[in-house]
Short mmCIF file of C-alpha atoms (C1' of nucleotides) in Angstrom, two decimals:
data_model
loop_
_atom_site.label_atom_id
_atom_site.label_comp_id
_atom_site.label_asym_id
_atom_site.label_seq_id
_atom_site.Cartn_x
_atom_site.Cartn_y
_atom_site.Cartn_z
CA MET A 1 27.78 -6.46 -45.69
CA GLY A 2 24.43 -4.91 -45.08
CA ASP A 3 24.33 -2.38 -47.87
CA LYS A 4 20.59 -2.35 -48.26
CA ILE A 5 17.98 -2.46 -45.60
CA SER A 6 15.03 -4.55 -46.54
CA LEU A 7 11.92 -2.57 -45.89
CA SER A 8 8.65 -4.38 -45.81
CA ASP A 9 6.89 -1.91 -48.09
CA GLY A 10 7.95 0.70 -50.55
CA ALA A 11 5.28 3.15 -49.53
CA LYS A 12 6.72 4.78 -46.51
CA SER A 13 5.96 8.06 -44.90
CA HIS A 14 9.09 9.82 -43.83
CA GLY A 15 9.62 12.11 -40.97
CA ALA A 16 6.71 11.02 -38.83
CA LYS A 17 6.38 14.50 -37.48
CA LYS A 18 4.29 14.66 -34.42
CA GLY A 19 1.82 17.40 -34.35
CA PRO A 20 -1.87 18.13 -34.43
CA GLY A 21 -3.77 15.71 -36.54
CA GLY A 22 -2.97 12.14 -37.49
CA ARG A 23 -0.01 11.22 -35.44
CA ASP A 24 1.38 8.33 -37.42
CA ARG A 25 0.57 7.22 -40.86
CA GLU A 26 2.34 3.98 -40.08
CA LEU A 27 -0.13 3.21 -37.34
CA SER A 28 -3.13 3.61 -39.63
CA THR A 29 -1.53 1.26 -42.13
CA LEU A 30 -0.89 -1.34 -39.46
CA VAL A 31 -4.44 -1.08 -38.23
CA ALA A 32 -5.73 -1.47 -41.77
CA THR A 33 -3.72 -4.65 -42.31
CA GLY A 34 -4.84 -6.03 -38.98
CA GLU A 35 -1.33 -6.15 -37.60
CA VAL A 36 -2.30 -3.79 -34.82
CA SER A 37 -5.65 -3.43 -33.07
CA ASP A 38 -7.76 -0.36 -33.69
CA PRO A 39 -7.19 1.90 -30.67
CA LYS A 40 -10.90 2.70 -30.66
CA SER A 41 -12.03 -0.91 -30.55
CA PRO A 42 -12.55 -2.58 -27.16
CA ARG A 43 -9.51 -4.74 -27.75
CA GLY A 44 -7.35 -1.81 -28.74
CA ARG A 45 -8.46 0.25 -25.79
CA LEU A 46 -7.71 -2.61 -23.43
CA LEU A 47 -4.26 -3.13 -24.93
CA ASN A 48 -3.45 0.55 -24.68
CA ALA A 49 -4.60 0.73 -21.09
CA ALA A 50 -2.69 -2.42 -20.22
CA ALA A 51 0.45 -1.13 -21.91
CA GLN A 52 0.36 2.08 -19.93
CA LEU A 53 -0.32 0.31 -16.65
CA PHE A 54 2.31 -2.37 -17.18
CA GLN A 55 4.77 0.37 -17.94
CA ASP A 56 3.87 2.51 -14.96
CA LYS A 57 3.35 -0.09 -12.26
CA GLY A 58 4.88 -3.23 -13.67
CA TYR A 59 3.10 -6.33 -14.89
CA ALA A 60 2.86 -8.16 -11.58
CA ARG A 61 1.58 -5.13 -9.71
CA THR A 62 -1.08 -4.44 -12.31
CA THR A 63 -4.31 -6.35 -11.78
CA VAL A 64 -6.88 -7.19 -14.40
CA ARG A 65 -9.23 -5.06 -12.31
CA ASP A 66 -6.91 -2.10 -12.89
CA ILE A 67 -7.03 -2.59 -16.62
CA ALA A 68 -10.76 -3.09 -16.68
CA ALA A 69 -11.39 -0.01 -14.57
CA ASP A 70 -9.21 2.03 -16.90
CA VAL A 71 -11.51 1.38 -19.86
CA GLY A 72 -14.66 1.40 -17.76
CA ILE A 73 -15.72 -2.24 -17.63
CA LEU A 74 -15.72 -4.95 -14.97
CA SER A 75 -12.75 -7.23 -14.55
CA GLY A 76 -14.49 -10.41 -15.68
CA SER A 77 -15.41 -8.85 -19.01
CA ILE A 78 -11.75 -8.74 -19.97
CA PHE A 79 -11.76 -12.46 -20.56
CA HIS A 80 -14.15 -12.15 -23.47
CA HIS A 81 -11.26 -10.46 -25.28
CA PHE A 82 -8.24 -12.29 -23.90
CA ARG A 83 -7.80 -15.76 -22.51
CA SER A 84 -5.47 -14.74 -19.71
CA LYS A 85 -3.60 -11.82 -18.23
CA GLU A 86 -0.39 -13.03 -19.79
CA GLU A 87 -1.98 -13.06 -23.21
CA ILE A 88 -2.63 -9.36 -22.75
CA LEU A 89 1.04 -8.78 -22.02
CA CYS A 90 2.05 -10.88 -24.99
CA GLN A 91 -0.28 -9.05 -27.37
CA VAL A 92 0.90 -5.71 -26.07
CA MET A 93 4.48 -6.72 -26.79
CA LEU A 94 3.64 -7.99 -30.26
CA GLU A 95 1.76 -4.88 -31.29
CA VAL A 96 4.29 -2.52 -29.76
CA THR A 97 6.99 -4.32 -31.68
CA ARG A 98 5.12 -3.95 -34.96
CA VAL A 99 4.58 -0.24 -34.50
CA ALA A 100 8.18 0.33 -33.45
CA ARG A 101 9.44 -1.64 -36.43
CA ALA A 102 7.35 0.33 -38.90
CA ARG A 103 8.50 3.62 -37.47
CA MET A 104 12.10 2.50 -37.42
CA ALA A 105 12.00 1.35 -41.02
CA ALA A 106 10.52 4.67 -42.06
CA ALA A 107 13.05 6.66 -40.07
CA VAL A 108 16.00 4.77 -41.50
CA SER A 109 14.87 4.94 -45.09
CA ALA A 110 14.41 8.68 -44.74
CA GLU A 111 18.15 9.06 -44.27
CA GLU A 112 21.02 8.42 -46.66
CA ASP A 113 24.16 8.99 -44.67
CA PRO A 114 25.26 5.94 -42.64
CA ARG A 115 25.92 8.01 -39.55
CA GLU A 116 22.58 9.77 -39.85
CA ARG A 117 20.94 6.39 -40.06
CA VAL A 118 22.46 5.33 -36.78
CA ARG A 119 21.34 8.57 -35.25
CA ALA A 120 17.86 8.03 -36.66
CA CYS A 121 17.70 4.58 -35.09
CA ILE A 122 18.73 5.94 -31.72
CA ARG A 123 16.28 8.81 -31.89
CA CYS A 124 13.53 6.52 -33.05
CA GLU A 125 14.05 4.09 -30.21
CA LEU A 126 14.28 6.91 -27.69
CA GLU A 127 10.95 8.21 -28.94
CA ALA A 128 9.47 4.77 -28.49
CA ILE A 129 10.95 4.39 -25.02
CA HIS A 130 9.58 7.70 -23.87
CA GLY A 131 6.11 7.15 -25.20
CA LEU A 132 6.18 9.50 -28.16
CA ALA A 133 5.28 6.70 -30.53
CA VAL A 134 3.35 4.09 -28.65
CA PRO A 135 2.87 3.30 -24.97
CA GLY A 136 4.53 0.17 -23.70
CA PHE A 137 7.88 -0.09 -25.42
CA PRO A 138 9.93 -0.25 -22.21
CA ILE A 139 7.90 -3.32 -21.26
CA LEU A 140 9.76 -5.23 -23.94
CA VAL A 141 12.84 -4.97 -21.79
CA SER A 142 11.56 -4.68 -18.24
CA GLU A 143 8.85 -7.34 -18.33
CA TRP A 144 10.52 -9.89 -20.54
CA ARG A 145 10.73 -12.47 -17.79
CA SER A 146 7.02 -12.18 -17.11
CA LEU A 147 6.37 -14.07 -20.32
CA SER A 148 6.28 -17.83 -20.56
CA ALA A 149 8.92 -19.47 -22.71
CA ASP A 150 6.42 -20.04 -25.51
CA ASN A 151 5.32 -16.44 -25.57
CA GLN A 152 8.92 -15.28 -25.40
CA ARG A 153 9.58 -17.21 -28.55
CA LEU A 154 6.56 -15.63 -30.18
CA VAL A 155 7.59 -12.08 -29.40
CA LEU A 156 11.20 -12.81 -30.25
CA THR A 157 10.21 -13.95 -33.72
CA GLU A 158 8.21 -10.79 -34.27
CA ARG A 159 11.12 -8.75 -33.02
CA GLU A 160 13.76 -10.19 -35.32
CA SER A 161 13.01 -7.82 -38.16
CA TYR A 162 13.27 -4.88 -35.81
CA GLU A 163 16.66 -5.92 -34.56
CA SER A 164 17.91 -6.73 -38.03
CA ILE A 165 17.39 -3.12 -39.01
CA TRP A 166 19.60 -2.08 -36.14
CA ILE A 167 22.28 -4.58 -37.04
CA SER A 168 22.45 -3.64 -40.69
CA VAL A 169 22.62 0.04 -39.84
CA LEU A 170 25.34 -0.51 -37.27
CA ASN A 171 27.26 -2.68 -39.69
CA ASN A 172 27.57 0.27 -42.03
CA ARG A 173 29.85 2.06 -39.61
CA PRO A 174 33.44 2.55 -40.73
CA ARG A 175 36.24 0.73 -38.98
CA GLY A 176 37.49 2.39 -35.87
CA ALA A 177 34.19 4.03 -35.09
CA GLY A 178 34.01 2.34 -31.71
CA ILE A 179 32.72 -1.06 -30.69
CA ALA A 180 33.36 -3.17 -33.76
CA ASP A 181 30.81 -5.93 -33.27
CA ALA A 182 27.39 -4.65 -34.27
CA GLN A 183 25.56 -7.23 -32.17
CA LEU A 184 27.46 -6.19 -29.08
CA ALA A 185 27.07 -2.51 -29.80
CA ARG A 186 23.36 -3.01 -30.20
CA LYS A 187 22.96 -4.82 -26.90
CA LEU A 188 24.89 -2.22 -24.96
CA LEU A 189 23.00 0.54 -26.70
CA LEU A 190 19.63 -1.03 -25.98
CA GLY A 191 20.46 -1.25 -22.30
CA ALA A 192 21.63 2.33 -22.18
CA LEU A 193 18.61 3.69 -24.02
CA ALA A 194 16.02 1.56 -22.25
CA HIS A 195 17.41 2.56 -18.88
CA SER A 196 16.90 6.20 -19.80
CA HIS A 197 13.23 5.57 -19.21
CA THR A 198 13.89 5.67 -15.49
CA TRP A 199 15.68 8.98 -15.35
CA PHE A 200 15.17 11.04 -18.53
CA LYS A 201 12.27 13.47 -18.46
CA PRO A 202 11.37 14.80 -21.92
CA ARG A 203 9.52 17.59 -20.17
CA GLY A 204 12.66 18.82 -18.53
CA ARG A 205 14.23 21.92 -19.96
CA GLY A 206 17.74 20.59 -19.65
CA LEU A 207 18.55 17.73 -21.97
CA THR A 208 16.31 17.31 -24.97
CA LEU A 209 15.59 13.98 -26.55
CA ASN A 210 17.56 14.92 -29.62
CA ALA A 211 20.54 15.97 -27.54
CA LEU A 212 20.37 12.70 -25.67
CA ALA A 213 20.34 10.87 -28.98
CA ASP A 214 23.46 12.76 -30.04
CA GLN A 215 25.26 11.79 -26.85
CA ALA A 216 24.21 8.18 -27.19
CA LEU A 217 25.50 8.25 -30.73
CA LEU A 218 28.94 9.04 -29.36
CA MET A 219 28.95 5.64 -27.69
CA VAL A 220 28.90 3.74 -30.96
CA TRP A 221 30.17 6.21 -33.52
CA GLN A 222 33.27 8.27 -32.83
CA GLU A 223 35.27 10.66 -35.05
CA GLY A 224 33.78 13.73 -36.61
CA MET B 1 22.09 -30.89 6.21
CA GLY B 2 21.96 -30.07 2.57
CA ASP B 3 21.85 -26.38 2.92
CA LYS B 4 23.63 -24.46 0.25
CA ILE B 5 25.23 -21.22 1.02
CA SER B 6 25.57 -19.19 -2.07
CA LEU B 7 28.60 -17.02 -1.94
CA SER B 8 31.33 -15.65 0.23
CA ASP B 9 30.59 -18.21 2.89
CA GLY B 10 34.00 -19.55 3.67
CA ALA B 11 35.35 -16.39 5.20
CA LYS B 12 35.37 -17.75 8.70
CA SER B 13 38.25 -15.79 10.07
CA HIS B 14 40.32 -14.41 7.24
CA GLY B 15 40.62 -17.51 5.18
CA ALA B 16 39.40 -17.23 1.63
CA LYS B 17 41.46 -15.13 -0.68
CA LYS B 18 40.57 -14.85 -4.29
CA GLY B 19 42.86 -13.08 -6.65
CA PRO B 20 45.81 -10.84 -5.90
CA GLY B 21 44.03 -8.38 -3.66
CA GLY B 22 42.12 -10.80 -1.47
CA ARG B 23 38.70 -9.92 -2.65
CA ASP B 24 36.73 -11.24 0.28
CA ARG B 25 38.70 -9.16 2.71
CA GLU B 26 36.27 -6.32 2.12
CA LEU B 27 33.30 -8.51 3.01
CA SER B 28 34.84 -9.67 6.26
CA THR B 29 35.52 -6.10 7.22
CA LEU B 30 31.95 -5.10 6.48
CA VAL B 31 30.63 -8.00 8.51
CA ALA B 32 32.91 -7.06 11.38
CA THR B 33 31.67 -3.49 11.43
CA GLY B 34 28.08 -4.64 11.24
CA GLU B 35 27.45 -2.96 7.93
CA VAL B 36 26.64 -6.30 6.32
CA SER B 37 25.03 -9.34 7.90
CA ASP B 38 27.11 -12.42 8.56
CA PRO B 39 26.29 -14.86 5.74
CA LYS B 40 26.20 -17.66 8.28
CA SER B 41 23.69 -16.00 10.57
CA PRO B 42 19.99 -16.62 9.99
CA ARG B 43 19.54 -13.08 8.85
CA GLY B 44 22.46 -13.26 6.44
CA ARG B 45 21.30 -16.55 5.02
CA LEU B 46 17.81 -15.17 4.50
CA LEU B 47 19.16 -12.07 2.79
CA ASN B 48 21.37 -14.13 0.50
CA ALA B 49 18.52 -16.45 -0.41
CA ALA B 50 16.19 -13.53 -0.99
CA ALA B 51 18.75 -11.73 -3.14
CA GLN B 52 19.18 -14.76 -5.36
CA LEU B 53 15.45 -15.36 -5.66
CA PHE B 54 14.60 -11.72 -6.31
CA GLN B 55 17.25 -11.70 -8.99
CA ASP B 56 16.13 -14.93 -10.63
CA LYS B 57 12.36 -14.63 -10.44
CA GLY B 58 11.73 -11.00 -9.63
CA TYR B 59 10.49 -9.53 -6.38
CA ALA B 60 6.77 -9.84 -7.03
CA ARG B 61 7.00 -13.44 -8.21
CA THR B 62 9.05 -14.46 -5.18
CA THR B 63 6.97 -15.39 -2.13
CA VAL B 64 8.11 -15.32 1.46
CA ARG B 65 7.46 -19.06 1.39
CA ASP B 66 10.07 -19.40 -1.36
CA ILE B 67 12.66 -17.58 0.70
CA ALA B 68 11.85 -19.54 3.83
CA ALA B 69 12.01 -22.86 2.01
CA ASP B 70 15.39 -21.91 0.59
CA VAL B 71 16.94 -21.66 4.04
CA GLY B 72 14.88 -24.49 5.48
CA ILE B 73 12.39 -22.76 7.74
CA LEU B 74 8.67 -22.06 7.61
CA SER B 75 7.34 -18.88 6.08
CA GLY B 76 6.04 -17.37 9.30
CA SER B 77 9.43 -17.58 10.94
CA ILE B 78 10.76 -15.00 8.55
CA PHE B 79 8.92 -12.29 10.39
CA HIS B 80 11.01 -12.76 13.48
CA HIS B 81 13.86 -11.34 11.42
CA PHE B 82 12.11 -8.82 9.18
CA ARG B 83 8.97 -6.82 9.64
CA SER B 84 7.78 -7.22 6.08
CA LYS B 85 8.70 -8.64 2.70
CA GLU B 86 9.61 -5.20 1.47
CA GLU B 87 12.01 -4.74 4.36
CA ILE B 88 13.85 -7.79 3.09
CA LEU B 89 14.17 -6.21 -0.34
CA CYS B 90 15.32 -2.97 1.19
CA GLN B 91 17.94 -4.64 3.37
CA VAL B 92 19.18 -6.67 0.42
CA MET B 93 19.65 -3.49 -1.56
CA LEU B 94 21.40 -1.73 1.29
CA GLU B 95 23.86 -4.54 1.94
CA VAL B 96 24.52 -5.18 -1.72
CA THR B 97 25.27 -1.50 -2.13
CA ARG B 98 27.74 -1.55 0.74
CA VAL B 99 29.61 -4.53 -0.61
CA ALA B 100 29.69 -3.11 -4.10
CA ARG B 101 30.95 0.20 -2.82
CA ALA B 102 33.76 -1.35 -0.82
CA ARG B 103 34.89 -3.42 -3.78
CA MET B 104 34.68 -0.47 -6.10
CA ALA B 105 36.72 1.74 -3.80
CA ALA B 106 39.36 -0.96 -3.53
CA ALA B 107 39.44 -1.54 -7.28
CA VAL B 108 39.81 2.14 -8.07
CA SER B 109 42.52 2.81 -5.51
CA ALA B 110 44.50 -0.11 -6.91
CA GLU B 111 44.92 1.75 -10.18
CA GLU B 112 46.79 4.94 -10.97
CA ASP B 113 46.10 5.68 -14.59
CA PRO B 114 42.80 7.55 -15.13
CA ARG B 115 41.83 5.29 -18.00
CA GLU B 116 42.62 2.17 -16.02
CA ARG B 117 40.45 3.48 -13.25
CA VAL B 118 37.50 3.78 -15.57
CA ARG B 119 38.16 0.29 -16.81
CA ALA B 120 38.39 -0.94 -13.21
CA CYS B 121 35.02 0.61 -12.41
CA ILE B 122 33.43 -1.04 -15.39
CA ARG B 123 34.96 -4.40 -14.64
CA CYS B 124 34.02 -4.11 -11.00
CA GLU B 125 30.40 -3.33 -11.78
CA LEU B 126 30.24 -6.10 -14.33
CA GLU B 127 31.51 -8.53 -11.72
CA ALA B 128 28.82 -7.36 -9.34
CA ILE B 129 26.14 -7.62 -12.02
CA HIS B 130 27.09 -11.14 -12.89
CA GLY B 131 27.25 -12.40 -9.33
CA LEU B 132 31.00 -12.68 -8.94
CA ALA B 133 30.97 -10.38 -5.94
CA VAL B 134 27.60 -10.63 -4.26
CA PRO B 135 24.22 -11.92 -5.36
CA GLY B 136 21.53 -9.33 -5.96
CA PHE B 137 23.21 -6.38 -7.60
CA PRO B 138 20.93 -6.33 -10.66
CA ILE B 139 17.99 -5.93 -8.28
CA LEU B 140 19.16 -2.39 -7.62
CA VAL B 141 18.11 -1.55 -11.15
CA SER B 142 15.36 -4.01 -11.99
CA GLU B 143 13.39 -3.88 -8.74
CA TRP B 144 13.77 -0.23 -7.92
CA ARG B 145 10.08 0.47 -8.33
CA SER B 146 9.18 -2.31 -5.90
CA LEU B 147 10.38 -0.10 -3.07
CA SER B 148 8.22 2.45 -1.33
CA ALA B 149 9.25 6.07 -1.64
CA ASP B 150 10.68 6.06 1.87
CA ASN B 151 12.81 3.02 1.26
CA GLN B 152 13.93 4.38 -2.08
CA ARG B 153 15.25 7.40 -0.27
CA LEU B 154 17.05 5.15 2.19
CA VAL B 155 18.80 3.11 -0.46
CA LEU B 156 19.53 6.17 -2.53
CA THR B 157 21.35 7.76 0.39
CA GLU B 158 23.43 4.64 0.87
CA ARG B 159 24.19 4.59 -2.82
CA GLU B 160 25.43 8.12 -3.15
CA SER B 161 28.98 7.27 -2.16
CA TYR B 162 29.04 4.48 -4.72
CA GLU B 163 27.94 6.77 -7.51
CA SER B 164 30.29 9.52 -6.44
CA ILE B 165 33.22 7.19 -7.07
CA TRP B 166 31.97 6.69 -10.61
CA ILE B 167 31.53 10.40 -11.18
CA SER B 168 34.95 11.40 -9.93
CA VAL B 169 36.61 8.68 -11.99
CA LEU B 170 34.69 9.67 -15.12
CA ASN B 171 35.47 13.31 -14.52
CA ASN B 172 39.16 12.50 -14.82
CA ARG B 173 38.76 11.74 -18.50
CA PRO B 174 40.46 14.12 -20.93
CA ARG B 175 38.39 16.32 -23.18
CA GLY B 176 37.23 14.70 -26.34
CA ALA B 177 37.16 11.23 -24.85
CA GLY B 178 33.49 10.82 -25.67
CA ILE B 179 30.41 11.88 -23.77
CA ALA B 180 31.54 14.96 -21.90
CA ASP B 181 29.06 15.01 -19.03
CA ALA B 182 30.11 12.44 -16.43
CA GLN B 183 26.62 12.15 -14.96
CA LEU B 184 25.17 11.36 -18.35
CA ALA B 185 27.94 8.95 -19.24
CA ARG B 186 27.41 7.16 -15.97
CA LYS B 187 23.65 6.76 -16.52
CA LEU B 188 24.08 5.42 -20.02
CA LEU B 189 26.84 3.11 -18.87
CA LEU B 190 24.81 1.77 -15.98
CA GLY B 191 21.96 0.91 -18.30
CA ALA B 192 24.26 -0.80 -20.76
CA LEU B 193 26.08 -2.81 -18.10
CA ALA B 194 23.00 -3.75 -16.09
CA HIS B 195 21.24 -4.94 -19.21
CA SER B 196 24.12 -7.31 -19.88
CA HIS B 197 22.72 -9.39 -17.06
CA THR B 198 20.00 -10.60 -19.43
CA TRP B 199 22.24 -11.75 -22.25
CA PHE B 200 25.87 -12.12 -21.16
CA LYS B 201 26.90 -15.57 -20.00
CA PRO B 202 30.25 -15.61 -18.16
CA ARG B 203 30.34 -19.33 -18.77
CA GLY B 204 30.29 -18.82 -22.49
CA ARG B 205 33.51 -19.38 -24.33
CA GLY B 206 33.06 -16.41 -26.59
CA LEU B 207 33.19 -13.04 -24.89
CA THR B 208 34.91 -12.91 -21.52
CA LEU B 209 33.93 -10.49 -18.84
CA ASN B 210 37.20 -8.62 -19.25
CA ALA B 211 36.68 -8.34 -22.98
CA LEU B 212 33.19 -7.04 -22.40
CA ALA B 213 34.61 -4.46 -20.02
CA ASP B 214 37.06 -3.35 -22.69
CA GLN B 215 34.30 -2.91 -25.21
CA ALA B 216 32.14 -1.02 -22.75
CA LEU B 217 35.11 1.21 -22.06
CA LEU B 218 35.05 2.26 -25.69
CA MET B 219 31.67 3.83 -25.10
CA VAL B 220 33.00 6.43 -22.68
CA TRP B 221 36.71 6.65 -23.46
CA GLN B 222 37.90 6.89 -27.02
CA GLU B 223 41.32 7.21 -28.57
CA GLY B 224 43.89 5.31 -26.54
"C1'" DA C 1 -40.19 -12.22 -35.41
"C1'" DA C 2 -36.45 -14.97 -34.80
"C1'" DC C 3 -31.74 -15.39 -34.90
"C1'" DG C 4 -26.88 -14.77 -33.95
"C1'" DC C 5 -23.31 -12.07 -32.49
"C1'" DT C 6 -20.55 -8.87 -29.69
"C1'" DA C 7 -19.95 -6.71 -25.55
"C1'" DC C 8 -20.75 -6.62 -21.12
"C1'" DC C 9 -22.65 -7.34 -16.04
"C1'" DA C 10 -23.28 -9.57 -11.47
"C1'" DA C 11 -21.66 -12.72 -8.46
"C1'" DG C 12 -18.43 -15.44 -6.75
"C1'" DC C 13 -14.95 -19.40 -6.49
"C1'" DA C 14 -10.46 -21.52 -5.50
"C1'" DA C 15 -5.94 -20.59 -4.79
"C1'" DG C 16 -2.31 -18.05 -3.13
"C1'" DC C 17 -0.62 -14.15 -0.75
"C1'" DG C 18 1.68 -11.49 3.32
"C1'" DC C 19 1.46 -11.71 7.85
"C1'" DT C 20 -0.19 -12.91 12.93
"C1'" DT C 21 -0.67 -15.59 16.93
"C1'" DG C 22 0.44 -18.59 20.70
"C1'" DG C 23 3.38 -21.85 21.95
"C1'" DT C 24 7.92 -24.85 21.90
"C1'" DT C 25 12.85 -25.75 22.00
"C1'" DA C 26 17.77 -24.79 22.63
"C1'" DT C 27 21.27 -21.99 24.58
"C1'" DC C 28 23.52 -19.54 28.04
"C1'" DA C 29 24.29 -16.56 31.93
"C1'" DA C 30 23.44 -15.55 36.87
"C1'" DT D 1 17.68 -23.71 39.31
"C1'" DT D 2 15.80 -19.91 37.32
"C1'" DG D 3 15.13 -16.66 33.84
"C1'" DA D 4 16.00 -14.32 29.60
"C1'" DT D 5 16.48 -14.54 24.79
"C1'" DA D 6 16.87 -16.05 20.03
"C1'" DA D 7 15.06 -19.13 16.67
"C1'" DC D 8 11.53 -21.49 15.05
"C1'" DC D 9 6.93 -24.34 14.48
"C1'" DA D 10 1.94 -25.11 13.71
"C1'" DA D 11 -2.05 -23.23 12.38
"C1'" DG D 12 -4.58 -20.16 10.21
"C1'" DC D 13 -6.70 -15.34 9.33
"C1'" DG D 14 -8.05 -11.85 6.17
"C1'" DC D 15 -7.45 -10.31 1.87
"C1'" DT D 16 -6.36 -10.16 -3.13
"C1'" DT D 17 -5.71 -12.48 -7.22
"C1'" DG D 18 -6.81 -14.41 -11.95
"C1'" DC D 19 -10.45 -16.39 -13.78
"C1'" DT D 20 -15.38 -18.70 -14.32
"C1'" DT D 21 -20.23 -18.90 -14.73
"C1'" DG D 22 -24.77 -17.81 -16.22
"C1'" DG D 23 -27.27 -14.35 -17.88
"C1'" DT D 24 -28.67 -9.86 -20.47
"C1'" DA D 25 -28.89 -5.69 -23.52
"C1'" DG D 26 -28.21 -3.93 -27.99
"C1'" DC D 27 -27.63 -4.43 -32.86
"C1'" DG D 28 -27.77 -5.95 -37.61
"C1'" DT D 29 -29.35 -9.70 -40.73
"C1'" DT D 30 -32.64 -12.72 -42.56
#
DNA sequence: AACGCTACCAAGCAAGCGCTTGGTTATCAA
DNA sequence: TTGATAACCAAGCGCTTGCTTGGTAGCGTT
């Protein structure tokens, strides 16, 4: 099962190399389709600031005054863009999910080998977790309970396609490669990777992000 | 009086034994030495209530009024036992760590085989995470940032001996058993296990806690 | 010129927060 | 009896919080 991975669009940009110049072609596409707010618009700037603050200080410890100050407006003005503080969190999660999904789809389709695809998923999620793709990804795990049940359902729906990529990639592992159940392997892996946000420093000269990805790969894919 | 005492309450003298080893024996010892508060004392009841509330709702969303109401007193009375709300969190973390450490040490020393010792560690931590040992263990991961730097240092010191058990047990793995570096394996494992708190239901009829431990073992110990 | 729209300011409200204060009760030892 | 102490109540203080209100400046369209 899970031979093909359904990608939303055929036009994908592989590699997503970070460097000087346009960081992600996927992001521009998402902005163009309206799936993600323009980072230069007031709304986009607010969401980016909120994402960074929620990630750094936590949702509850971040005030709307913090967010407002970060983009240079007064706190009351925020509510011309969002109805409530929680809506900000919800929108951050939705947009982060869309960016992460687009990058993940591109990364997977750029690889052929099943094992390389798993590695690509891991590396891709690690990049998201450590802010190389978009700020705010760790919030999806750490601040989940800060959402109301309705908003949880909303984000969960948006997230399904992201997780389904993971599952189909993990299902392409051979027998005996480790944890058999892809759903279980995914959950354990998500916990392990997300937690790395608290201790892994990409700036450090010791372990690189790619090396960490290789080690994490050993958890769900053994043998050669 | 309809007060509910959450866990490990019946150990009046040496009464309650659970399982072959007498699992609450460790708690009684810790209470006797003063390392952990008596669950029947006001302080112990407050700490237990706080631990459960912090775990369920999160530290920031739990008010001192919530904790007080849970044990049947008024909010102001709390501050005859603790100087601040954060001190409650800190004390919860310290005591939870001590209980977890004692249980872990007992679980490890009950096994001889290196692989069984790793499995025992995993099972032991899973039991702690899912409230079978003491309420509040997941707080150690999820609410770490709610502590001031000073209190973080305090808890970290108390925790060292707990982590050192993990490291020595993981270091007894043979070469080629998976992730070579014990420190790294431990961090990834902690993330994976702690995250299971959000999705694993011990009440569920599907995956048992022991089966989950076996699967988690596959992440750090391959080839039987 | 008049309009409509977006983005924002200035001021502040009501609620909830952690925590303080002064006093009361129960227990127990000398 | 007296005094010390632990445990708690009743009341509320000072502050922060998310959010509201009424108004304004700038801009493009008609």
